[in-house]
Coordinates of C-alpha atoms and ligand atoms in Angstrom, one line a residue:
Chain A
M174 CA 102.5 112.1 1.5
T175 CA 103.0 115.9 3.0
V176 CA 99.8 117.1 2.8
M177 CA 99.1 121.6 2.4
Q178 CA 96.9 123.1 4.4
A179 CA 96.2 126.6 4.3
P180 CA 96.4 128.4 7.7
A181 CA 93.1 128.6 9.7
Y182 CA 91.9 131.2 12.3
A183 CA 91.5 129.1 15.8
R184 CA 90.3 131.3 19.0
A185 CA 93.6 132.5 21.3
E186 CA 93.1 131.7 24.9
Y187 CA 90.6 133.8 27.1
H188 CA 88.3 133.8 29.6
G189 CA 84.7 135.5 28.5
F190 CA 82.1 136.9 30.7
E191 CA 79.7 139.1 31.3
A192 CA 78.6 142.4 33.7
S193 CA 76.2 144.9 33.1
G194 CA 75.0 144.1 30.3
S195 CA 77.9 144.1 28.5
H196 CA 80.6 141.2 27.3
F197 CA 84.1 141.1 28.2
V198 CA 86.8 139.0 27.8
Y199 CA 90.2 138.3 29.8
L200 CA 93.5 137.7 27.0
V201 CA 95.0 135.2 29.0
S202 CA 98.7 135.8 27.1
A203 CA 98.2 138.8 28.4
G204 CA 96.5 139.7 31.4
A205 CA 94.8 142.2 29.3
I206 CA 90.6 142.7 30.2
F207 CA 88.4 144.2 26.9
E208 CA 84.6 144.5 26.6
I209 CA 83.9 143.2 23.5
D210 CA 80.6 143.8 21.1
A211 CA 78.4 141.8 18.9
D212 CA 80.5 141.5 16.3
V213 CA 83.9 139.9 18.2
R214 CA 81.2 137.9 19.6
A215 CA 79.7 136.7 16.1
V216 CA 83.6 135.9 14.8
L217 CA 83.9 133.9 18.2
A218 CA 81.4 131.7 17.9
R219 CA 81.7 130.8 14.6
L220 CA 85.1 129.6 15.8
D221 CA 83.7 127.7 18.5
G222 CA 85.0 124.3 18.3
Q223 CA 86.4 125.3 14.5
Q224 CA 89.2 126.4 12.7
L225 CA 88.0 128.9 9.1
T226 CA 90.6 130.2 7.1
H227 CA 90.6 134.0 6.4
A228 CA 89.0 133.7 3.9
A229 CA 86.6 131.5 5.1
L230 CA 85.7 133.3 8.3
V231 CA 85.7 136.7 6.2
R232 CA 82.9 134.6 3.8
E233 CA 80.4 133.3 7.0
L234 CA 81.3 137.2 8.9
S235 CA 79.7 138.8 5.4
S236 CA 77.2 136.2 4.6
D237 CA 75.2 137.9 7.8
G238 CA 74.7 140.9 5.4
T239 CA 77.7 142.1 6.5
D240 CA 80.3 144.9 3.9
P241 CA 83.2 142.3 3.7
D242 CA 85.5 145.6 4.3
E243 CA 84.2 145.2 7.4
A244 CA 84.1 141.9 8.1
E245 CA 88.0 141.9 6.8
A246 CA 89.2 144.6 9.0
L247 CA 87.2 143.3 11.7
V248 CA 89.0 140.1 11.3
R249 CA 92.8 142.1 11.3
E250 CA 91.5 143.9 14.3
L251 CA 91.3 140.9 16.7
R252 CA 94.2 138.9 14.6
A253 CA 96.3 142.0 15.5
A254 CA 95.3 142.0 19.4
R255 CA 95.7 138.1 19.6
L256 CA 92.2 137.0 20.3
I257 CA 92.1 134.7 17.4
Q258 CA 95.3 133.6 16.3
L259 CA 96.5 130.9 13.2
G260 CA 96.0 127.4 13.9
A261 CA 96.5 126.5 17.6
A262 CA 100.1 128.2 19.1
A263 CA 101.2 126.8 21.6
P264 CA 100.6 128.4 25.2
V265 CA 102.5 132.2 25.5
M266 CA 104.0 132.5 28.6
P267 CA 105.9 135.6 30.5
Q268 CA 109.5 135.4 30.6
A269 CA 111.4 135.3 33.5
P270 CA 112.8 138.6 35.2
P271 CA 116.3 138.9 34.4
A272 CA 118.4 136.9 36.8
D273 CA 119.8 140.7 38.7
F274 CA 116.1 141.5 39.4
P275 CA 116.8 143.9 42.1
L276 CA 115.7 143.2 45.4
Q277 CA 112.8 145.7 46.8
A278 CA 112.0 144.3 50.3
L279 CA 113.4 142.0 52.7
V280 CA 111.5 140.6 55.9
L281 CA 113.2 140.1 58.6
N282 CA 112.2 137.6 61.7
V283 CA 113.4 140.1 64.2
T284 CA 112.3 137.0 66.6
N285 CA 111.7 133.4 66.1
Q286 CA 110.2 133.1 69.5
C287 CA 106.6 133.8 70.0
N288 CA 104.2 134.3 73.1
L289 CA 101.3 132.6 71.3
A290 CA 100.7 128.7 71.0
C291 CA 98.6 129.3 67.8
T292 CA 97.3 125.7 66.9
Y293 CA 97.9 125.8 63.7
C294 CA 100.6 128.1 63.1
Y295 CA 103.2 127.5 60.4
E296 CA 106.2 128.0 61.9
F297 CA 104.9 125.9 65.0
G298 CA 102.5 123.7 64.1
A299 CA 102.7 120.1 62.5
D300 CA 103.7 121.3 59.5
K301 CA 106.5 123.4 60.3
I302 CA 109.5 123.4 58.2
A303 CA 111.5 125.6 59.9
T304 CA 114.7 123.9 62.0
P305 CA 115.9 126.4 64.6
A306 CA 117.7 124.1 66.6
G307 CA 120.4 125.9 67.8
K308 CA 120.1 129.0 65.8
P309 CA 120.2 132.5 67.7
K310 CA 115.9 133.6 68.7
Y311 CA 116.3 136.9 68.7
M312 CA 117.8 139.3 65.6
T313 CA 120.6 141.3 66.8
L314 CA 121.4 144.8 65.6
E315 CA 124.3 144.5 64.1
T316 CA 122.8 141.1 61.8
A317 CA 119.8 144.0 61.2
K318 CA 122.0 146.2 59.6
A319 CA 124.0 143.8 58.6
S320 CA 120.2 143.7 56.5
V321 CA 120.0 147.0 55.8
D322 CA 122.8 146.7 53.8
L323 CA 122.6 144.3 51.7
L324 CA 118.8 145.7 50.6
I325 CA 120.5 149.0 49.4
N326 CA 123.5 147.7 47.8
E327 CA 120.4 144.8 45.9
A328 CA 117.7 147.3 45.2
V329 CA 120.3 149.0 41.9
G330 CA 118.0 151.3 40.3
R331 CA 114.8 151.5 42.8
K332 CA 114.0 154.8 44.4
A333 CA 112.5 153.1 47.1
V334 CA 112.7 150.3 49.3
H335 CA 110.6 148.4 52.2
I336 CA 111.3 146.4 55.4
T337 CA 108.7 144.3 56.6
F338 CA 109.2 143.1 60.4
F339 CA 107.9 139.4 61.4
G340 CA 108.3 136.6 64.5
G341 CA 107.6 134.7 65.7
E342 CA 106.1 137.7 67.5
T343 CA 107.5 140.3 66.7
L344 CA 107.4 143.0 69.5
M345 CA 109.3 140.3 71.8
N346 CA 111.7 142.1 69.7
F347 CA 110.5 145.4 69.9
K348 CA 114.0 147.5 70.9
L349 CA 115.9 146.2 67.6
L350 CA 113.0 147.3 65.8
R351 CA 113.3 151.0 66.9
D352 CA 117.0 150.5 66.4
V353 CA 116.4 149.3 62.7
V354 CA 114.4 152.0 61.8
G355 CA 116.7 154.9 62.8
Y356 CA 119.5 152.9 61.4
A357 CA 117.3 152.4 57.9
N358 CA 116.4 155.8 57.9
G359 CA 119.3 157.1 57.8
A360 CA 121.2 154.5 55.5
T361 CA 118.5 155.3 52.9
A362 CA 118.8 158.7 52.9
A363 CA 122.4 158.5 52.9
A364 CA 122.3 156.9 49.5
G365 CA 119.0 158.6 48.4
K366 CA 116.4 155.7 49.1
A367 CA 113.2 156.2 50.2
I368 CA 111.9 153.8 52.9
T369 CA 109.1 152.6 54.0
Y370 CA 107.7 149.9 56.7
S371 CA 105.5 147.6 57.9
L372 CA 104.9 145.0 60.5
T373 CA 103.0 141.9 61.6
T374 CA 102.1 141.2 65.0
N375 CA 99.9 139.2 67.1
A376 CA 98.9 142.7 69.2
T377 CA 99.0 141.0 72.2
L378 CA 102.1 143.6 73.4
L379 CA 101.2 146.8 71.8
T380 CA 101.2 149.4 73.9
S381 CA 100.9 153.2 74.1
E382 CA 104.4 154.2 73.6
I383 CA 105.0 151.6 70.6
V384 CA 101.7 152.5 69.1
T385 CA 103.0 156.3 69.0
F386 CA 106.6 155.0 67.3
L387 CA 104.4 153.3 64.9
S388 CA 102.4 156.3 64.5
D389 CA 105.1 159.0 64.2
N390 CA 107.1 156.2 61.7
R391 CA 104.4 155.0 59.1
V392 CA 104.7 152.0 60.2
G393 CA 102.0 149.6 58.7
V394 CA 100.8 147.4 60.6
T395 CA 98.6 144.1 60.0
V396 CA 97.3 142.4 62.9
S397 CA 97.2 138.8 62.8
M398 CA 93.6 137.7 64.9
D399 CA 90.7 135.1 63.4
G400 CA 87.8 137.2 64.5
P401 CA 85.3 137.8 67.5
P402 CA 86.0 136.1 71.5
D403 CA 84.8 132.5 70.6
V404 CA 86.5 132.6 67.2
Q405 CA 90.1 134.6 67.8
D406 CA 90.0 132.0 71.4
K407 CA 89.7 128.9 69.2
H408 CA 93.0 128.6 67.8
R409 CA 95.3 132.0 68.5
V410 CA 95.9 131.3 72.4
Y411 CA 98.8 131.4 74.9
K412 CA 100.5 128.0 75.8
N413 CA 98.5 127.1 79.0
G414 CA 95.4 127.6 76.7
K415 CA 94.0 130.5 77.9
G416 CA 92.5 132.5 74.8
S417 CA 94.1 135.6 73.4
Y418 CA 90.7 138.3 72.6
A419 CA 90.1 139.8 76.2
V420 CA 94.1 141.4 75.7
I421 CA 94.9 142.3 72.4
E422 CA 90.7 144.0 72.3
P423 CA 92.3 146.8 74.1
R424 CA 95.2 147.3 72.9
L425 CA 93.7 147.0 69.5
R426 CA 91.2 150.0 70.3
T427 CA 94.0 152.1 71.2
L428 CA 96.2 151.5 67.9
I429 CA 93.0 151.8 65.4
A430 CA 92.3 155.8 67.3
H431 CA 95.8 156.5 67.2
H432 CA 97.8 155.2 64.8
K433 CA 96.7 157.8 61.4
T434 CA 99.5 157.9 59.1
R435 CA 99.0 154.2 57.7
A436 CA 96.6 151.4 56.8
I437 CA 95.3 148.8 59.6
T438 CA 94.7 145.4 58.7
A439 CA 93.5 142.5 59.9
R440 CA 94.3 139.6 58.4
V441 CA 92.6 135.9 59.4
T442 CA 93.1 132.7 59.0
L443 CA 90.4 130.1 58.4
T444 CA 90.2 126.9 59.6
E445 CA 88.0 124.4 60.3
G446 CA 85.7 125.6 62.2
V447 CA 86.7 129.0 61.5
T448 CA 84.3 130.1 58.2
D449 CA 82.2 132.7 59.6
V450 CA 83.2 135.2 57.4
V451 CA 80.9 137.7 57.0
R452 CA 80.6 137.8 61.0
I453 CA 84.3 137.8 61.2
F454 CA 84.4 140.8 58.8
R455 CA 81.4 142.5 60.5
H456 CA 83.2 142.4 63.4
L457 CA 87.0 143.4 62.6
K458 CA 85.4 146.4 60.5
D459 CA 82.2 147.3 62.4
D460 CA 83.0 147.2 66.0
L461 CA 86.9 146.9 66.5
G462 CA 87.5 149.8 63.2
F463 CA 90.3 148.1 61.3
H464 CA 90.5 149.6 57.7
E465 CA 91.3 146.2 56.0
V466 CA 90.2 142.8 56.3
G467 CA 91.7 139.8 54.4
F468 CA 91.2 136.0 55.1
A469 CA 93.1 133.2 53.7
P470 CA 92.7 129.4 54.3
V471 CA 95.3 128.2 56.3
T472 CA 98.2 126.4 55.3
T473 CA 98.0 122.4 55.8
G474 CA 99.8 119.4 55.1
E475 CA 98.0 116.3 54.6
E476 CA 95.0 116.4 56.6
R477 CA 94.8 117.8 59.9
A478 CA 91.9 118.4 62.2
Y479 CA 91.9 122.5 61.3
S480 CA 92.3 121.7 57.3
L481 CA 89.3 123.4 55.6
D482 CA 87.3 120.8 53.5
D483 CA 85.6 120.9 50.4
N484 CA 82.9 121.7 52.6
G485 CA 84.2 124.6 54.1
M486 CA 85.4 125.9 51.8
D487 CA 82.3 125.9 49.6
S488 CA 81.0 128.1 52.5
V489 CA 84.2 130.6 52.2
L490 CA 83.4 131.2 48.5
A491 CA 79.7 131.9 49.4
Q492 CA 81.0 134.4 52.1
F493 CA 82.9 135.8 50.0
N494 CA 80.5 136.5 47.3
I495 CA 78.3 138.3 49.8
L496 CA 81.1 140.8 50.8
A497 CA 82.5 141.4 46.8
E498 CA 79.2 141.8 46.4
E499 CA 79.2 144.9 49.0
W500 CA 82.2 145.4 47.6
L501 CA 80.9 146.3 44.2
E502 CA 77.7 148.5 45.7
Y503 CA 80.4 150.6 48.0
A504 CA 82.5 150.5 44.6
L505 CA 79.5 151.7 43.1
R506 CA 79.0 155.0 45.2
G507 CA 83.1 155.8 45.1
E508 CA 83.4 154.3 48.7
S509 CA 86.0 152.0 50.1
H510 CA 84.8 148.6 51.7
G511 CA 87.5 147.1 52.9
F512 CA 87.8 143.5 52.3
T513 CA 91.2 143.1 51.0
N514 CA 90.9 140.2 48.9
V515 CA 88.7 141.5 46.8
S516 CA 91.0 145.1 47.0
E517 CA 94.1 143.2 46.2
T518 CA 92.6 141.0 42.6
I519 CA 91.2 144.6 41.3
S520 CA 94.5 146.4 41.6
E521 CA 96.3 143.3 39.8
L522 CA 93.4 143.6 37.3
I523 CA 93.9 146.8 36.9
S524 CA 97.3 147.2 36.0
G525 CA 97.0 143.7 34.0
V526 CA 99.9 141.8 35.2
N527 CA 101.1 139.0 33.5
K528 CA 103.1 136.6 36.3
S529 CA 105.8 135.2 35.4
H530 CA 105.9 134.1 38.9
P531 CA 103.6 133.9 41.8
C532 CA 104.6 136.5 44.1
G533 CA 108.1 138.5 45.0
A534 CA 109.5 135.4 47.3
G535 CA 113.2 135.1 45.9
L536 CA 112.6 137.6 43.1
G537 CA 111.9 141.4 44.9
L538 CA 111.2 139.8 48.2
M539 CA 113.3 137.8 50.5
G540 CA 113.2 136.7 54.0
V541 CA 115.9 137.1 56.5
S542 CA 116.3 134.8 59.8
P543 CA 117.1 136.1 63.7
S544 CA 120.1 134.3 62.6
G545 CA 120.9 136.5 59.3
D546 CA 120.1 133.4 56.8
L547 CA 118.5 134.5 53.9
S548 CA 115.4 132.3 52.0
P549 CA 112.8 133.1 49.7
C550 CA 110.8 134.3 51.8
H551 CA 109.2 135.0 55.4
R552 CA 108.1 131.6 55.7
F553 CA 110.9 130.0 54.8
T554 CA 112.9 131.0 57.4
D555 CA 115.5 129.5 59.5
A556 CA 114.3 126.0 57.6
D557 CA 118.0 124.7 56.5
T558 CA 117.1 123.3 52.9
H559 CA 115.0 126.6 51.8
T560 CA 118.9 129.4 52.5
M561 CA 119.1 131.2 50.0
G562 CA 122.6 133.2 51.3
H563 CA 123.3 135.1 54.3
V564 CA 123.0 138.7 54.5
S565 CA 126.8 138.8 55.7
S566 CA 127.8 137.1 52.4
G567 CA 125.2 138.1 49.8
I568 CA 122.6 136.2 48.1
D569 CA 123.7 132.8 46.7
R570 CA 122.8 133.1 42.9
A571 CA 122.9 129.5 42.4
K572 CA 120.2 129.1 44.6
Q573 CA 118.1 131.6 44.0
G574 CA 118.0 131.2 40.2
A575 CA 117.2 127.3 40.6
F576 CA 113.9 128.6 43.0
L577 CA 113.2 131.1 40.5
A578 CA 113.8 128.4 37.8
K579 CA 111.2 125.7 39.8
G580 CA 108.7 128.5 41.0
H581 CA 108.3 129.2 36.9
V582 CA 105.0 129.3 35.5
E583 CA 106.1 127.3 32.6
A584 CA 107.7 124.7 34.4
K585 CA 104.0 123.7 35.8
Y586 CA 102.1 121.6 33.5
D587 CA 99.2 121.7 35.0
C588 CA 98.7 125.8 34.6
Q589 CA 99.5 125.9 30.9
S590 CA 95.5 125.6 30.5
C591 CA 95.0 127.5 32.9
W592 CA 92.7 130.9 32.3
A593 CA 93.4 132.5 35.7
R594 CA 97.5 131.6 35.6
P595 CA 98.2 135.0 34.9
L596 CA 97.3 136.5 38.4
C597 CA 97.8 132.8 40.5
A598 CA 101.1 131.3 38.8
G599 CA 100.5 128.2 40.2
G600 CA 100.2 129.8 43.6
C601 CA 102.2 130.4 46.8
H602 CA 105.7 128.5 47.4
H603 CA 105.4 127.9 50.7
E604 CA 101.6 125.8 50.6
A605 CA 103.2 123.7 47.5
F606 CA 106.2 123.0 49.7
V607 CA 103.9 122.1 52.5
R608 CA 101.3 120.4 50.5
Y609 CA 103.9 118.8 48.0
G610 CA 107.2 119.0 49.7
D611 CA 108.2 120.5 46.4
T612 CA 108.0 124.6 46.1
G613 CA 107.2 124.6 41.9
H614 CA 104.2 122.2 42.5
A615 CA 101.3 124.1 41.6
N616 CA 98.7 123.7 44.0
L617 CA 96.2 121.7 42.6
H618 CA 93.9 121.7 45.9
Y619 CA 92.3 125.0 44.7
C620 CA 92.5 125.5 41.6
D621 CA 88.9 125.4 41.4
W622 CA 88.4 128.2 44.1
I623 CA 90.7 130.3 42.3
R624 CA 89.1 130.0 38.7
Q625 CA 86.1 131.3 40.3
W626 CA 87.1 133.8 43.0
T627 CA 89.3 135.1 39.8
D628 CA 85.7 135.5 38.0
T629 CA 84.3 137.3 40.4
C630 CA 86.6 139.5 40.2
L631 CA 86.5 140.2 36.9
R632 CA 82.8 140.7 36.8
I633 CA 83.3 143.1 39.5
Y634 CA 86.2 144.8 37.7
G635 CA 83.6 144.6 34.6
V636 CA 80.6 146.4 36.3
L637 CA 82.7 149.5 37.3
A638 CA 84.5 149.5 33.8
V639 CA 80.8 150.1 32.5
Q640 CA 79.1 151.8 35.2
N641 CA 82.1 153.2 37.6
P642 CA 85.1 153.3 35.8
G643 CA 86.5 156.7 37.7
F644 CA 86.4 154.7 40.7
L645 CA 88.8 152.5 39.1
E646 CA 91.2 155.3 38.1
R647 CA 90.7 156.6 41.3
F648 CA 91.4 153.2 43.5
A649 CA 95.3 153.0 40.2
E650 CA 96.3 156.5 41.5
R651 CA 95.3 155.5 45.8
K652 CA 97.8 152.3 45.4
G653 CA 100.6 153.9 43.2
L654 CA 99.5 152.1 40.2
S655 CA 99.8 153.8 37.0
Chain B
M70 CA 90.8 149.4 17.4
K71 CA 86.7 149.6 16.9
H72 CA 85.1 146.7 18.2
L73 CA 87.8 146.4 21.3
R74 CA 87.0 148.6 24.4
A75 CA 90.4 148.3 26.0
I76 CA 89.6 148.7 29.9
N77 CA 92.7 147.9 31.8
K78 CA 96.3 149.3 31.4
K79 CA 97.7 145.8 29.3
A80 CA 95.0 146.0 27.0
R81 CA 95.2 149.7 26.2
A82 CA 99.1 149.0 25.9
I83 CA 97.8 146.4 23.3
G84 CA 95.2 149.0 21.6
E85 CA 98.4 151.2 20.5
A86 CA 99.7 148.3 19.6
V87 CA 96.7 147.7 16.6
A88 CA 96.9 150.8 16.0
Q89 CA 100.3 150.7 14.9
I90 CA 99.5 147.0 12.8
E91 CA 96.8 148.4 11.4
A92 CA 98.6 151.6 9.7
A93 CA 100.6 148.9 8.0
T94 CA 99.8 148.1 4.8
P95 CA 97.9 145.3 4.4
S96 CA 100.1 142.6 3.1
D97 CA 102.2 143.2 6.6
M98 CA 100.2 141.0 8.0
E99 CA 98.4 138.5 6.1
E100 CA 101.7 136.8 5.0
D101 CA 100.0 133.6 6.4
V102 CA 103.4 131.0 5.4
V103 CA 105.5 130.8 8.1
A104 CA 108.7 129.3 7.3
L105 CA 110.5 127.1 9.8
Q106 CA 113.7 129.6 10.6
Q107 CA 110.8 133.0 10.7
Q108 CA 110.1 134.6 14.2
P109 CA 108.4 134.4 16.0
R110 CA 108.5 130.9 15.3
P111 CA 106.1 128.2 15.0
H112 CA 105.6 125.7 17.7
V113 CA 107.7 123.2 17.2
P114 CA 107.9 120.2 19.7
M115 CA 111.7 119.4 21.3
G116 CA 113.6 117.2 19.0
C117 CA 111.0 117.2 16.6
T118 CA 110.6 118.8 13.0
L119 CA 107.9 120.1 11.0
S120 CA 105.6 118.3 8.7
F121 CA 107.6 118.9 4.6
S122 CA 110.4 116.5 5.9
P123 CA 109.6 113.3 7.0
G124 CA 111.7 114.0 10.5
W125 CA 115.0 112.9 10.1
E126 CA 116.9 115.6 7.6
V127 CA 116.2 118.5 9.3
D128 CA 114.9 119.5 12.2
A129 CA 113.4 122.8 13.0
G130 CA 116.9 125.2 13.8
G131 CA 117.7 124.1 9.9
G132 CA 120.3 122.0 11.6
T133 CA 120.4 117.9 12.4
A134 CA 121.3 117.9 16.2
G135 CA 116.9 118.1 17.2
L136 CA 116.0 115.7 15.1
C137 CA 112.6 113.7 15.5
Q138 CA 113.1 110.9 17.5
P139 CA 109.5 110.2 19.0
V140 CA 110.4 106.9 20.6
E141 CA 112.7 108.3 23.2
R142 CA 110.7 111.9 22.8
D143 CA 107.5 112.6 23.4
I144 CA 105.2 110.8 21.9
Y145 CA 102.0 112.8 23.7
D146 CA 103.2 115.6 21.9
C147 CA 104.1 113.6 18.8
Y148 CA 100.9 112.5 18.6
V149 CA 98.9 116.2 19.4
T150 CA 101.2 118.3 16.6
C151 CA 103.0 116.6 14.9
F152 CA 101.2 113.9 12.3
W153 CA 104.0 111.7 10.7
P154 CA 101.4 108.6 10.9
V155 CA 104.6 105.7 11.6
Q156 CA 105.8 105.6 14.6
V157 CA 102.9 107.6 16.8
P158 CA 99.8 107.4 17.3
D159 CA 98.3 108.9 14.7
H160 CA 94.7 111.0 15.4
V161 CA 94.4 112.0 11.3
N162 CA 93.1 108.4 10.5
Y163 CA 93.6 105.9 12.9
S164 CA 93.7 106.2 15.9
P165 CA 91.7 109.9 16.7
D166 CA 90.5 109.0 20.8
W167 CA 93.7 107.5 21.2
A168 CA 94.4 110.7 24.4
S169 CA 90.8 110.9 24.7
N170 CA 91.1 109.5 28.7
C171 CA 94.1 111.3 29.3
A172 CA 92.7 114.9 30.1
T173 CA 96.7 115.7 31.9
A174 CA 98.8 113.4 30.6
T175 CA 101.0 114.5 34.1
K176 CA 98.4 112.7 36.3
D177 CA 96.0 110.4 33.4
W178 CA 99.1 108.8 31.3
R179 CA 98.7 105.7 32.0
N180 CA 95.1 106.0 30.8
L181 CA 96.8 106.4 26.8
D182 CA 95.8 102.9 25.8
L183 CA 98.5 100.7 23.0
V184 CA 97.6 100.9 19.7
F185 CA 97.1 98.3 16.9
P186 CA 97.8 100.2 13.7
Ligands
SF4_267 S1 97.8 126.4 41.0 FE1 95.8 125.7 39.6 S2 94.5 128.2 39.3 FE2 96.6 128.4 39.7 S3 97.7 128.7 37.3 FE3 97.9 126.7 38.2 S4 96.3 125.2 37.2 FE4 95.9 127.7 37.6
SF4_268 S1 105.6 132.2 48.6 FE1 104.3 132.3 49.6 S2 104.3 133.1 51.5 FE2 105.6 133.4 50.9 S3 105.9 136.1 49.8 FE3 105.2 134.3 48.6 S4 102.7 133.7 48.1 FE4 103.6 134.7 51.1

C-alpha cells in the first residue's frame, strides 16, 4: 500500500549560538549568519525533533495568540531563507569549481635544503613524503622564469597574481629570489597583471640588505618560529643540536624595525611540551613586535614523541580561547590584536565562505619543486606520487582532476552531517595524507577541536555584529573582502 | 526579511533572494507537491525510485536504467530514505531501531543487526 503523506517542515541544518544577549543561526547549506528574533526561535523550537505540515505549524504558532497572517508570513520567510525545509533534504554541498579554474598563486620551493634541522619538520622528519633523491637541490633561474610564465598564462582573467617563496630555508637561495622578483615584475607588467610576493623563512640568514630588498619590494614575511628561547631551542635547532634563538633574535629586530611595507607574521608550530600559547604569543607580539602571530599543531602520522595528545590539544584550545577573548576586547575598542587564528576565521565568516575544498591547493594554488615539478601545494613538493605536471609542460589536468575530486567535501562521508563543513571542508589534504594515507580523507582527529573553535569565532562575530558592526566592515575592507 | 537579520555577506545575498520570493504571489511557493522529474529534484538514492511505484517500473529519472536494486545497492539508504518494506529492514513497521547502533555508517556498519521480520 502506498501511503500519501502531506509534506512536513523540518529544520534545516544550522548551528545555533548566542552572543551579547542575542540569538543567531549559522546556516550550513550556505555559510550565512543570521540574527534571529523570538518568533523564529519559537518556530525552531516547535520543529525540534518533529516535523509539522504547513497547516499544523501555522495553527500551532497562532494558538499562542500570534495573528495567523503573521504566522503565515513568518513561515514563508523562514522557508524562503531555507532555515526550514519540507522534509529531510539531503545535505546541500557546494559545487565544485570549474575545471579551468584560473591559477592565482604559486609557491616556489627555491631550495629543498635547510640550515636548521627542526625535529618535527614535515619535509625532512619521520613523516616526510618528499622523495628528493637525485633531484636538484636549488631551483635555477630558468625554472623560476618558466614558473612565472606558467602562472601568468594560467591566471586567465585574473587582475593580480601572487608568488610565495618557500624552502627548505628560502634565504639559502636569496640570489634566485631577487632575480625572479625582477623578472616577474617585468613579465606581469607586460601581461597587464599586478603581482604580490611573500616568503617564509626561519630568519637565521636575514641581513639588513635582504630586509631592505624585502621592504622595497613589498614582500610579505612569515617567520617560522616557536617562541621565547627555551621554547624555540627545543625543536628549532641546528644539525649539531644548537638552538637557533640567539641567532635569529637580532635579525628579527632588524626585520621588524625596517620592513615597513607589509605585515610581519610569526607562525608557530605546536608540539608536545610547546603548548604555552599565551606566553608564546606575548613574547612574539609584545617583546619582539610581530604584527600577527598564528599557531598550528604539528602534522604527524602515528604517535611521534612530539605529537600533541588530547590533553595537549585541550590546553591549547583553552589558551586559544583566552587570546580569542582578548581579540574580541581589542575589536570592541576598534583595535587589531594580532592573533591570526581568529582574524583568519573572522574574514571567512564575513564573506560566508562555503568551501567545496579545504584550501586552494591544486585549485588556485600550486607548489613548484626546485626541479620544476608542480604539486598541489608547497607541502607536496618533491613527492613523486603527488606531482601534477611540470612548469615546462604545464598542469597535468587528469591528475589535478583526480586530486580535486577526492578532496571535495562531498566525497568525505563523515563531513556530510557536520555543521562546520562550510569552513573546514575536511581539512588539510597534506595532513590527511600523513595521517590516513589519503589526501581525500576527512581529518577526523581534530573535528571536535574545529567545531569548538568555529563556535568560539562565531560568538565573537555575533558580539561584534551587535556591538561594533563598523569594525567588521573596516576589517573586511582591510582584508580586501567586500 | 522581518525576523531574520543578515549579518554576513552570504546572509545578505539570501536576504535579497527572500525579498524576491516574498514579492512573488504566495501560490508560487506554496506548491508542496513535487513531481519526480521537477527541478529542484527531491533526494532520491542512487538506483532507487520514489514511493509511487514498487521500485521496478520506472526510476527517478523516468527511465528504467536506474531501477531499485536494494541488495546490490545501498541497503542503508533504502532503510533511511525509502520505505519499500520488503527487501530491506523497515524502519516504519518492524525494525525501527535497526540502525540505532550505527552512528556513522562507514565506521560502524558492523553494528547493523540481522533482521528477522
Ligand atoms: S573534518 Fe571534521 S570538522 Fe571538518 S568538516 Fe569534516 S567532520 Fe567537520
Ligand atoms: S593542503 Fe594543507 S598545507 Fe597545502 S595549502 Fe592546503 S591546507 Fe595548506
